[in-house]
Amino acid sequence: MVNNFNKRPAHYFKKRHEICSQYFMKPKNLYLISFIEGGVVMVTELAGAKILTPFFGASLYSWASTLSITLFALMTGYYTGGYVTTKSRFASSNQIIWVFLVSGLSVLIMPTIATFIMQKTISFSFFSGLIISELLFLFFPIFLMGMISPLIIFQITKKAELSGRSAGNIYAISTSGGILFTLVFGFIVIPNYGISLPLRILGLSVAALATVFLIKDKLSAKKFPQALFLILLVAGISFNKSRPSIPLKDNMKLLEYSEGLLGELKVTNEHVYGNDGSPTTVLKLRVNNIPQNYVFANLPTQSLFPYVNFTRQLLKHFPKKESALLIGLGAGSLFKVLKDQYAYVETVEIDKRIYDFGVKYFGMLEHKEHFITDGRYYINSTKKKYDLIIVDVIIGESIPAQLITLESFRQIYKLLNTNGTLIIEHGGVKGFTENAFVPSIYKTLTATGFQVNLFNPLLSEKIGDVMFVATKNPLDVSKISLLPDVLIKGGALLQYTLPITLFDYKSSNILTDDKNNLDVLLKSHYFEIRKSIRKELASFKSKKSDRPF
């Protein structure tokens, strides 16, 4: 195609631009479309990955799928856009407007289509459901956006020898749009306004801009009524679903729903039965459908997670208890435990919604010593010293690898006082003998200089929470006994210990910033969690939220 393009005589380019100049599409308008196209591609990719998380998680595998589908869509879009420029009907720039318009509509309706599709594919195998879902809801809008750059390059190239410069200009403008939109949506829009609504507004804005271009284009102005009808139809379908259909069981009532930085957050009121058969009502905070907090509805400060109550009993036996740092808020149950025993408590949470939900639903007291930032950034920048640091971030698939490295542990070691303690909680572990992640953390902590003990509040050697208690000085486990607590039997701490030999120690390694194979070590854990979540979602009924959006 390039050869044929270069062989075309000069009068071909002159005549083509004489034709195009009769209509409105000036270079500045084409550059504007290119800028917006680059931004929309990046936002669509970012939003697509976040839309996936409630159904297929936020692990490396989900992101790899999103990137692959994005590149595949761009590749086919670039090729198709270049191919159609060889057809005479694309000699006029009005075709760009129509591609731009349809791409905007596809972005507008993407959240609605995505939810519908994933509710159907949730019963597929992990990889099949993941790839098929993204091919159906993510591929088409990015494919259309990919077509635009070759079409614009074709329009603005006046001479064959200038084709390289034209292409460079367009891709530079498109990329600059991608940079700006990614920063604005990643740092401001999505954290504050969620995913679906901004995506719909973005798609509608693109479609509206395309209609403005249609009105100004002499070739296409007559088709404005059809375009307007199409926009109104798609917008009606999309915004009619702006109150999302949430997968819920019959015993659940949705209290709060939010989309944002960590993905989908839900607070549900659920009627359940205790071990003795008595009915009770609980509140749950779910992040991408994985429980993050679990309490009695009439006693929201009392966690029903065993590790929280285990930690409360364990801390009573620690020495000096002045200052504590909690990284990973989990809506506040551990904060309540620390606040009851420590004079000064700081909390760090990357998603402000977790803090807000903790105050609103889970009885957490508002406190000024709270920081909305990345945990690794905070420990690298703070100058304070602590008697206790708790890292409660290893749950589900969204695990911040930067906090579980040798370099991070060394910094934490420096922040701890002489008798200081680091506690790391790893929740919902299944199949201890095949787990190489736990011994990798163990090796990394010991390489830092910590004395490490492992505990499981569930008193099981196969499944449960794994708690790392890392101290600068040896912890005499034999002298500590726990009192009975909610879901904690109590008794000698020694019976809660886990020998490291239970785990796959041979496959483990020290985790560093440079070499951190966390996703590989947790692969079976990811799949087991997501398998159980997808099985649960498949049994749910789709109900509309009670809250306005």
Coordinates of C-alpha atoms in Angstrom, one line a residue:
M1 CA 0.0 0.0 0.0
V2 CA 2.9 2.3 0.8
N3 CA 4.4 1.7 -2.6
N4 CA 1.2 2.4 -4.4
F5 CA 0.8 5.6 -2.3
N6 CA 4.3 6.8 -3.3
K7 CA 3.8 6.1 -6.9
R8 CA 0.7 8.3 -7.1
P9 CA 1.4 11.4 -9.2
A10 CA 1.5 14.9 -7.6
H11 CA -1.7 16.0 -9.3
Y12 CA -3.5 13.2 -7.4
F13 CA -2.7 14.8 -4.1
K14 CA -3.5 18.3 -5.4
K15 CA -6.9 17.2 -6.8
R16 CA -7.8 15.3 -3.6
H17 CA -7.1 18.3 -1.4
E18 CA -9.1 20.5 -3.7
I19 CA -12.0 18.2 -3.2
C20 CA -11.5 18.1 0.6
S21 CA -11.1 21.9 0.8
Q22 CA -14.6 22.4 -0.5
Y23 CA -15.8 21.0 2.8
F24 CA -15.1 22.0 6.3
M25 CA -12.4 19.6 7.6
K26 CA -9.5 21.9 8.2
P27 CA -6.2 20.5 9.5
K28 CA -6.8 22.0 13.0
N29 CA -10.1 20.1 13.2
L30 CA -8.4 16.9 12.2
Y31 CA -5.6 17.5 14.8
L32 CA -8.3 18.0 17.4
I33 CA -9.9 14.7 16.5
S34 CA -6.5 13.0 16.7
F35 CA -5.9 14.5 20.1
I36 CA -9.2 13.3 21.5
E37 CA -8.9 9.9 19.8
G38 CA -5.6 9.3 21.7
G39 CA -7.1 10.3 25.0
V40 CA -10.2 8.2 24.5
V41 CA -8.2 5.1 23.7
M42 CA -6.2 5.3 27.0
V43 CA -9.3 6.1 29.1
T44 CA -11.2 3.2 27.5
E45 CA -8.3 0.8 28.2
L46 CA -8.0 2.0 31.8
A47 CA -11.8 1.9 32.4
G48 CA -12.0 -1.5 30.7
A49 CA -9.5 -3.0 33.1
K50 CA -11.4 -1.5 36.1
I51 CA -14.8 -2.8 34.8
L52 CA -13.4 -6.3 34.7
T53 CA -12.3 -6.4 38.3
P54 CA -15.6 -7.2 40.0
F55 CA -16.0 -10.3 37.8
F56 CA -12.4 -11.4 36.9
G57 CA -10.3 -9.6 39.4
A58 CA -7.4 -7.1 39.1
S59 CA -4.5 -9.5 39.0
L60 CA -1.6 -9.3 36.5
Y61 CA -3.5 -11.8 34.2
S62 CA -6.5 -9.4 33.9
W63 CA -4.2 -6.5 33.1
A64 CA -2.3 -8.6 30.6
S65 CA -5.5 -9.5 28.9
T66 CA -6.6 -5.9 28.8
L67 CA -3.3 -4.8 27.3
S68 CA -3.4 -7.6 24.7
I69 CA -6.9 -6.8 23.6
T70 CA -6.1 -3.1 23.4
L71 CA -3.1 -3.7 21.2
F72 CA -5.0 -6.2 19.0
A73 CA -7.8 -3.7 18.5
L74 CA -5.3 -0.9 17.7
M75 CA -3.4 -3.2 15.3
T76 CA -6.5 -4.2 13.4
G77 CA -7.8 -0.6 13.5
Y78 CA -4.6 0.8 12.1
Y79 CA -4.6 -1.8 9.3
T80 CA -8.2 -1.3 8.4
G81 CA -7.9 2.5 8.5
G82 CA -4.9 2.3 6.2
Y83 CA -6.6 -0.2 3.9
V84 CA -9.8 1.8 3.4
T85 CA -7.9 4.9 2.3
T86 CA -7.2 3.0 -1.0
K87 CA -11.0 3.1 -1.6
S88 CA -12.4 6.1 -3.5
R89 CA -15.3 6.7 -1.1
F90 CA -12.8 7.6 1.6
A91 CA -11.4 10.5 -0.5
S92 CA -13.6 12.8 1.5
S93 CA -12.9 13.6 5.1
N94 CA -16.5 13.2 6.2
Q95 CA -15.9 9.5 6.7
I96 CA -13.6 10.4 9.6
I97 CA -16.6 12.1 11.2
W98 CA -18.7 9.0 11.0
V99 CA -16.0 6.8 12.4
F100 CA -15.5 9.3 15.2
L101 CA -19.2 9.4 15.9
V102 CA -19.7 5.6 16.1
S103 CA -16.6 5.2 18.2
G104 CA -18.0 7.8 20.7
L105 CA -21.3 5.8 20.8
S106 CA -19.5 2.6 21.4
V107 CA -17.7 4.2 24.4
L108 CA -21.0 5.6 25.6
I109 CA -22.6 2.2 25.8
M110 CA -19.6 0.2 26.9
P111 CA -20.3 0.1 30.6
T112 CA -23.8 -1.3 29.9
I113 CA -22.7 -3.9 27.4
A114 CA -19.7 -4.9 29.6
T115 CA -21.9 -5.7 32.7
F116 CA -24.4 -7.6 30.6
I117 CA -21.6 -9.6 28.9
M118 CA -19.7 -10.5 32.0
Q119 CA -22.9 -11.7 33.8
K120 CA -23.1 -14.2 30.9
T121 CA -19.4 -15.2 30.8
I122 CA -18.9 -15.5 34.5
S123 CA -19.6 -19.2 34.4
F124 CA -16.9 -19.8 31.7
S125 CA -13.4 -20.8 32.7
F126 CA -11.2 -17.9 33.9
F127 CA -9.2 -17.3 30.8
S128 CA -12.1 -18.0 28.3
G129 CA -14.4 -15.7 30.2
L130 CA -11.8 -13.0 30.5
I131 CA -10.8 -13.0 26.8
I132 CA -14.3 -13.4 25.4
S133 CA -15.6 -10.6 27.6
E134 CA -13.0 -8.1 26.5
L135 CA -13.3 -9.0 22.9
L136 CA -17.0 -8.3 23.0
F137 CA -17.0 -5.0 25.0
L138 CA -13.5 -3.5 24.7
F139 CA -12.3 -4.4 21.2
F140 CA -14.8 -2.5 19.1
P141 CA -14.4 1.1 20.5
I142 CA -10.6 0.9 20.4
F143 CA -10.7 -0.6 16.9
L144 CA -12.7 2.3 15.7
M145 CA -10.4 4.8 17.4
G146 CA -7.4 3.0 15.8
M147 CA -8.9 3.6 12.3
I148 CA -8.9 7.3 12.8
S149 CA -5.1 8.0 12.7
P150 CA -4.5 6.5 9.2
L151 CA -7.6 8.2 7.9
I152 CA -6.4 11.6 9.1
I153 CA -2.8 11.0 7.9
F154 CA -4.3 10.3 4.4
Q155 CA -6.2 13.6 4.5
I156 CA -3.4 15.9 5.6
T157 CA -0.7 14.4 3.4
K158 CA -0.2 16.9 0.5
K159 CA 2.8 15.2 -1.1
A160 CA 4.2 11.7 -1.0
E161 CA 7.5 12.8 0.4
L162 CA 5.7 14.4 3.3
S163 CA 3.9 11.2 4.4
G164 CA 6.4 10.4 7.1
R165 CA 6.2 13.9 8.6
S166 CA 2.4 13.7 8.5
A167 CA 2.3 10.4 10.2
G168 CA 4.8 11.6 12.9
N169 CA 2.7 14.7 13.6
I170 CA -0.6 12.8 14.0
Y171 CA 0.8 10.0 16.2
A172 CA 2.6 12.7 18.4
I173 CA -0.7 14.6 18.8
S174 CA -2.6 11.4 19.5
T175 CA -0.1 10.3 22.1
S176 CA -0.2 13.7 23.8
G177 CA -3.9 13.4 24.1
G178 CA -3.4 9.9 25.7
I179 CA -1.0 11.4 28.2
L180 CA -3.3 14.2 29.3
F181 CA -6.4 12.1 29.4
T182 CA -4.7 9.3 31.4
L183 CA -3.4 11.8 34.0
V184 CA -6.7 13.6 34.4
F185 CA -8.9 10.4 34.5
G186 CA -6.4 8.4 36.5
F187 CA -5.7 11.0 39.2
I188 CA -8.9 13.1 39.3
V189 CA -11.9 11.7 37.5
I190 CA -12.0 8.0 38.3
P191 CA -11.0 8.3 42.0
N192 CA -13.7 10.9 42.5
Y193 CA -16.5 10.0 40.1
G194 CA -16.1 6.3 39.4
I195 CA -15.9 4.5 36.0
S196 CA -19.3 4.1 34.4
L197 CA -20.6 7.7 34.5
P198 CA -17.3 9.4 33.3
L199 CA -17.0 6.9 30.5
R200 CA -20.6 7.6 29.4
I201 CA -20.1 11.3 29.5
L202 CA -16.8 11.0 27.6
G203 CA -18.5 8.9 24.9
L204 CA -21.5 11.3 24.7
S205 CA -19.1 14.2 24.4
V206 CA -17.3 12.6 21.5
A207 CA -20.5 11.8 19.7
A208 CA -21.8 15.4 20.3
L209 CA -18.5 16.9 18.9
A210 CA -18.9 14.6 15.9
T211 CA -22.5 16.0 15.3
V212 CA -21.0 19.5 15.3
F213 CA -18.6 18.5 12.6
L214 CA -21.5 16.9 10.7
I215 CA -23.4 20.2 10.7
K216 CA -20.4 22.1 9.3
D217 CA -19.6 19.4 6.7
K218 CA -21.5 20.1 3.5
L219 CA -21.5 16.4 2.5
S220 CA -22.8 15.1 5.8
A221 CA -25.1 17.9 7.1
K222 CA -28.2 16.3 5.5
K223 CA -27.6 13.2 7.6
F224 CA -27.6 15.1 10.9
P225 CA -31.2 14.0 11.9
Q226 CA -30.2 10.3 11.5
A227 CA -27.0 10.9 13.6
L228 CA -29.0 12.8 16.3
F229 CA -31.5 10.0 16.5
L230 CA -28.8 7.4 16.8
I231 CA -27.1 9.4 19.6
L232 CA -30.4 9.8 21.5
L233 CA -31.2 6.1 21.2
V234 CA -27.8 4.9 22.5
A235 CA -27.7 7.5 25.2
G236 CA -31.2 6.5 26.3
I237 CA -30.2 2.8 26.5
S238 CA -26.9 3.7 28.3
F239 CA -28.2 6.2 30.9
N240 CA -31.3 4.1 31.5
K241 CA -28.8 1.6 33.0
S242 CA -26.9 4.3 35.0
R243 CA -28.4 2.8 38.1
P244 CA -26.4 -0.4 37.8
S245 CA -27.8 -3.9 38.0
I246 CA -25.9 -5.4 40.9
P247 CA -25.5 -9.2 41.4
L248 CA -27.1 -9.9 44.8
K249 CA -28.6 -12.8 46.7
D250 CA -32.1 -12.7 48.0
N251 CA -30.8 -12.2 51.6
M252 CA -28.8 -9.1 50.6
K253 CA -29.7 -5.4 50.5
L254 CA -27.3 -3.0 48.8
L255 CA -26.6 0.0 51.1
E256 CA -23.8 1.6 49.0
Y257 CA -22.2 1.1 45.6
S258 CA -19.2 3.0 44.3
E259 CA -16.7 2.7 41.4
G260 CA -13.3 4.1 41.7
L261 CA -9.5 3.6 42.2
L262 CA -9.6 0.1 43.6
G263 CA -12.6 -0.9 41.4
E264 CA -16.1 -1.7 42.7
L265 CA -17.0 -1.2 46.3
K266 CA -20.2 -2.5 47.8
V267 CA -21.7 -2.3 51.3
T268 CA -24.4 -4.9 51.8
N269 CA -26.8 -5.7 54.6
E270 CA -27.2 -9.5 54.8
H271 CA -29.4 -11.8 56.8
V272 CA -27.5 -14.9 57.7
Y273 CA -27.7 -17.8 60.2
G274 CA -25.2 -18.5 62.9
N275 CA -23.7 -21.9 63.8
D276 CA -26.5 -22.5 66.2
G277 CA -29.1 -21.7 63.6
S278 CA -30.1 -18.4 65.0
P279 CA -30.8 -15.6 62.5
T280 CA -28.6 -12.4 62.5
T281 CA -27.9 -9.4 60.3
V282 CA -24.4 -8.5 59.2
L283 CA -22.7 -5.7 57.2
K284 CA -20.1 -6.5 54.6
L285 CA -17.7 -4.3 52.7
R286 CA -16.8 -5.9 49.4
V287 CA -14.0 -4.8 47.1
N288 CA -14.5 -6.3 43.6
N289 CA -16.8 -8.8 45.3
I290 CA -14.2 -9.9 47.8
P291 CA -15.1 -9.3 51.5
Q292 CA -12.9 -6.6 53.2
N293 CA -14.8 -6.2 56.4
Y294 CA -17.5 -8.3 58.0
V295 CA -19.4 -7.1 61.2
F296 CA -22.7 -7.4 63.1
A297 CA -25.2 -4.8 61.8
N298 CA -26.1 -3.8 65.3
L299 CA -22.5 -3.8 66.5
P300 CA -20.4 -2.4 63.6
T301 CA -17.2 -2.1 65.5
Q302 CA -17.1 -5.8 66.2
S303 CA -15.3 -7.6 63.3
L304 CA -16.3 -11.1 62.3
F305 CA -12.9 -11.7 60.7
P306 CA -10.9 -14.0 63.0
Y307 CA -7.6 -12.4 62.3
V308 CA -8.9 -9.0 63.7
N309 CA -10.0 -10.6 67.0
F310 CA -6.8 -12.6 67.1
T311 CA -4.7 -9.5 66.7
R312 CA -6.7 -7.8 69.5
Q313 CA -5.7 -10.6 71.9
L314 CA -2.1 -10.8 70.7
L315 CA -1.4 -7.1 71.1
K316 CA -2.3 -7.3 74.8
H317 CA 1.0 -9.2 75.4
F318 CA 3.2 -6.7 73.5
P319 CA 5.5 -4.4 75.5
K320 CA 5.5 -0.7 75.0
K321 CA 2.4 0.5 73.2
E322 CA 2.7 4.1 72.4
S323 CA 2.5 4.5 68.6
A324 CA 1.1 2.4 65.8
L325 CA 0.9 2.6 62.0
L326 CA -1.8 0.7 60.1
I327 CA -1.3 0.4 56.3
G328 CA -4.5 -0.8 54.7
L329 CA -7.6 0.4 56.5
G330 CA -10.2 -2.3 55.7
A331 CA -13.0 0.1 56.8
G332 CA -11.7 0.4 60.3
S333 CA -12.0 -2.8 62.4
L334 CA -8.2 -3.0 63.0
F335 CA -8.1 0.7 63.7
K336 CA -10.6 0.2 66.5
V337 CA -8.4 -2.5 67.9
L338 CA -5.3 -0.3 67.8
K339 CA -7.1 2.8 69.1
D340 CA -8.2 0.8 72.2
Q341 CA -4.6 -0.2 73.1
Y342 CA -2.3 2.4 71.6
A343 CA -1.9 6.1 72.5
Y344 CA -1.3 7.3 69.0
V345 CA -2.5 5.6 65.8
E346 CA -1.9 6.6 62.2
T347 CA -3.6 5.0 59.2
V348 CA -2.7 4.9 55.5
E349 CA -5.2 3.9 52.8
I350 CA -4.9 4.6 49.1
D351 CA -8.6 4.7 48.4
K352 CA -10.5 7.5 50.3
R353 CA -13.8 5.6 49.9
I354 CA -12.6 2.9 52.3
Y355 CA -12.1 5.6 55.0
D356 CA -15.5 7.2 54.2
F357 CA -17.4 3.8 54.3
G358 CA -15.6 2.9 57.6
V359 CA -16.9 6.1 59.2
K360 CA -20.4 5.9 57.7
Y361 CA -21.1 2.2 58.2
F362 CA -18.6 0.5 60.4
G363 CA -18.4 2.7 63.4
M364 CA -14.9 4.0 62.8
L365 CA -14.1 7.3 64.4
E366 CA -12.9 10.1 62.2
H367 CA -9.3 10.9 62.8
K368 CA -6.9 13.4 61.5
E369 CA -4.0 11.0 61.6
H370 CA -5.1 9.4 58.3
F371 CA -3.3 9.7 55.0
I372 CA -4.7 8.9 51.6
T373 CA -1.6 7.8 49.7
D374 CA 0.4 4.7 48.7
G375 CA 1.7 2.7 51.7
R376 CA 5.2 2.4 50.2
Y377 CA 5.4 6.1 49.5
Y378 CA 4.4 6.8 53.1
I379 CA 7.0 4.6 54.8
N380 CA 9.6 6.1 52.5
S381 CA 8.7 9.7 53.4
T382 CA 7.8 9.6 57.1
K383 CA 10.3 10.4 59.7
K384 CA 8.3 9.0 62.6
K385 CA 9.1 6.0 64.8
Y386 CA 6.5 3.3 65.8
D387 CA 6.2 0.5 68.3
L388 CA 3.9 -1.4 65.9
I389 CA 3.3 -1.4 62.1
I390 CA 0.5 -3.5 60.6
V391 CA 0.4 -4.2 56.8
D392 CA -3.1 -5.4 56.0
V393 CA -3.1 -5.3 52.2
I394 CA -2.7 -8.9 51.2
I395 CA -6.3 -9.9 50.4
G396 CA -7.9 -10.8 47.1
E397 CA -5.9 -10.1 44.0
S398 CA -5.1 -6.4 44.3
I399 CA -1.9 -6.9 46.3
P400 CA 0.6 -3.9 46.3
A401 CA 3.8 -5.8 45.5
Q402 CA 5.9 -2.7 46.3
L403 CA 5.1 -3.2 50.0
I404 CA 6.2 -6.8 50.1
T405 CA 9.8 -6.5 49.2
L406 CA 13.2 -6.6 50.9
E407 CA 13.6 -2.9 50.4
S408 CA 10.2 -2.1 51.9
F409 CA 10.9 -4.3 54.9
R410 CA 14.3 -2.6 55.5
Q411 CA 12.6 0.7 55.6
I412 CA 9.9 -0.6 58.0
Y413 CA 12.7 -2.1 60.2
K414 CA 14.2 1.4 60.4
L415 CA 10.8 3.0 61.4
L416 CA 10.3 0.5 64.3
N417 CA 11.6 1.2 67.8
T418 CA 13.9 -1.2 69.5
N419 CA 11.1 -3.5 70.7
G420 CA 8.9 -2.8 67.7
T421 CA 6.8 -5.3 65.8
L422 CA 5.6 -5.7 62.2
I423 CA 2.4 -7.7 61.6
I424 CA 1.5 -8.8 58.0
E425 CA -1.9 -10.5 57.4
H426 CA -2.4 -12.7 54.4
G427 CA -6.1 -13.7 54.2
G428 CA -8.0 -16.5 52.7
V429 CA -5.1 -18.9 51.9
K430 CA -6.0 -22.3 50.6
G431 CA -3.7 -25.2 50.1
F432 CA -0.7 -24.4 52.4
T433 CA 1.5 -27.2 51.0
E434 CA 1.4 -25.7 47.5
N435 CA 1.9 -22.1 48.6
A436 CA 5.3 -20.6 47.9
F437 CA 4.2 -17.0 48.6
V438 CA 4.1 -17.4 52.4
P439 CA 7.7 -18.8 52.6
S440 CA 8.9 -16.1 50.2
I441 CA 7.6 -13.4 52.6
Y442 CA 9.2 -15.4 55.4
K443 CA 12.6 -15.5 53.7
T444 CA 12.4 -11.8 52.8
L445 CA 11.6 -10.8 56.4
T446 CA 14.4 -12.9 57.8
A447 CA 16.8 -11.5 55.3
T448 CA 15.9 -8.1 56.6
G449 CA 16.8 -9.1 60.1
F450 CA 13.4 -9.8 61.6
Q451 CA 12.6 -12.8 63.9
V452 CA 9.5 -14.3 62.3
N453 CA 6.6 -16.3 63.7
L454 CA 3.6 -17.5 61.7
F455 CA 0.1 -17.9 63.1
N456 CA -3.3 -19.0 61.9
P457 CA -6.3 -17.8 63.9
L458 CA -8.4 -20.7 62.4
L459 CA -6.2 -23.4 64.0
S460 CA -5.9 -25.2 60.7
E461 CA -2.8 -26.5 58.9
K462 CA -4.5 -26.4 55.5
I463 CA -6.5 -23.2 55.1
G464 CA -7.1 -19.8 56.7
D465 CA -5.3 -16.5 57.5
V466 CA -1.6 -16.5 57.7
M467 CA -0.3 -13.9 60.1
F468 CA 3.4 -12.9 60.1
V469 CA 4.6 -11.5 63.4
A470 CA 8.1 -10.1 62.8
T471 CA 10.0 -8.7 65.7
K472 CA 13.5 -7.2 66.2
N473 CA 13.9 -9.4 69.3
P474 CA 12.8 -13.0 69.7
L475 CA 9.1 -13.4 70.7
D476 CA 8.7 -16.0 73.4
V477 CA 5.5 -17.7 72.2
S478 CA 5.5 -20.3 75.0
K479 CA 4.6 -17.6 77.6
I480 CA 1.6 -16.1 75.9
S481 CA -2.0 -17.3 76.2
L482 CA -5.0 -15.7 74.5
L483 CA -8.4 -15.1 75.9
P484 CA -11.5 -16.4 74.1
D485 CA -12.9 -13.8 71.7
V486 CA -15.4 -13.7 68.8
L487 CA -14.5 -16.7 66.6
I488 CA -11.3 -17.2 68.6
K489 CA -11.2 -20.1 71.0
G490 CA -8.4 -18.8 73.1
G491 CA -5.7 -20.8 74.8
A492 CA -1.9 -21.1 74.4
L493 CA -0.5 -19.0 71.5
L494 CA 1.7 -22.0 70.7
Q495 CA -1.2 -23.9 69.3
Y496 CA -1.9 -21.2 66.7
T497 CA 1.7 -21.4 65.3
L498 CA 2.3 -22.6 61.8
P499 CA 5.7 -24.3 60.9
I500 CA 7.2 -22.9 57.7
T501 CA 7.7 -26.5 56.6
L502 CA 4.0 -26.7 55.9
F503 CA 4.5 -24.5 52.8
D504 CA 6.4 -24.9 49.5
Y505 CA 9.6 -23.6 50.8
K506 CA 11.7 -24.9 47.9
S507 CA 9.9 -22.8 45.3
S508 CA 10.1 -19.6 47.4
N509 CA 12.6 -16.8 47.0
I510 CA 13.5 -13.4 48.4
L511 CA 11.2 -10.7 47.0
T512 CA 13.0 -7.5 45.9
D513 CA 11.9 -4.4 44.0
D514 CA 13.9 -5.6 41.0
K515 CA 12.8 -9.2 41.1
N516 CA 9.3 -9.7 42.5
N517 CA 7.4 -12.7 41.1
L518 CA 4.4 -12.1 43.4
D519 CA 1.9 -12.8 40.7
V520 CA 3.5 -16.1 39.8
L521 CA 3.7 -17.2 43.4
L522 CA 0.0 -16.3 44.0
K523 CA -1.3 -17.7 40.7
S524 CA -3.1 -20.6 42.3
H525 CA -4.4 -18.3 45.1
Y526 CA -5.8 -15.8 42.5
F527 CA -7.5 -18.5 40.6
E528 CA -9.0 -20.2 43.6
I529 CA -10.4 -16.9 45.0
R530 CA -11.7 -15.8 41.6
K531 CA -13.2 -19.2 40.9
S532 CA -15.2 -19.1 44.2
I533 CA -16.3 -15.5 43.6
R534 CA -17.4 -16.2 40.0
K535 CA -19.3 -19.3 41.2
E536 CA -21.0 -17.2 43.8
L537 CA -21.8 -14.4 41.3
A538 CA -23.3 -16.9 38.9
S539 CA -25.9 -17.8 41.6
F540 CA -26.8 -14.2 42.3
K541 CA -29.7 -12.4 40.9
S542 CA -29.3 -9.0 39.2
K543 CA -31.0 -6.3 41.1
K544 CA -31.0 -2.6 40.5
S545 CA -29.3 -0.4 43.1
D546 CA -31.6 1.5 45.6
R547 CA -29.3 4.5 45.4
P548 CA -29.4 7.2 42.7
F549 CA -26.3 7.5 40.5

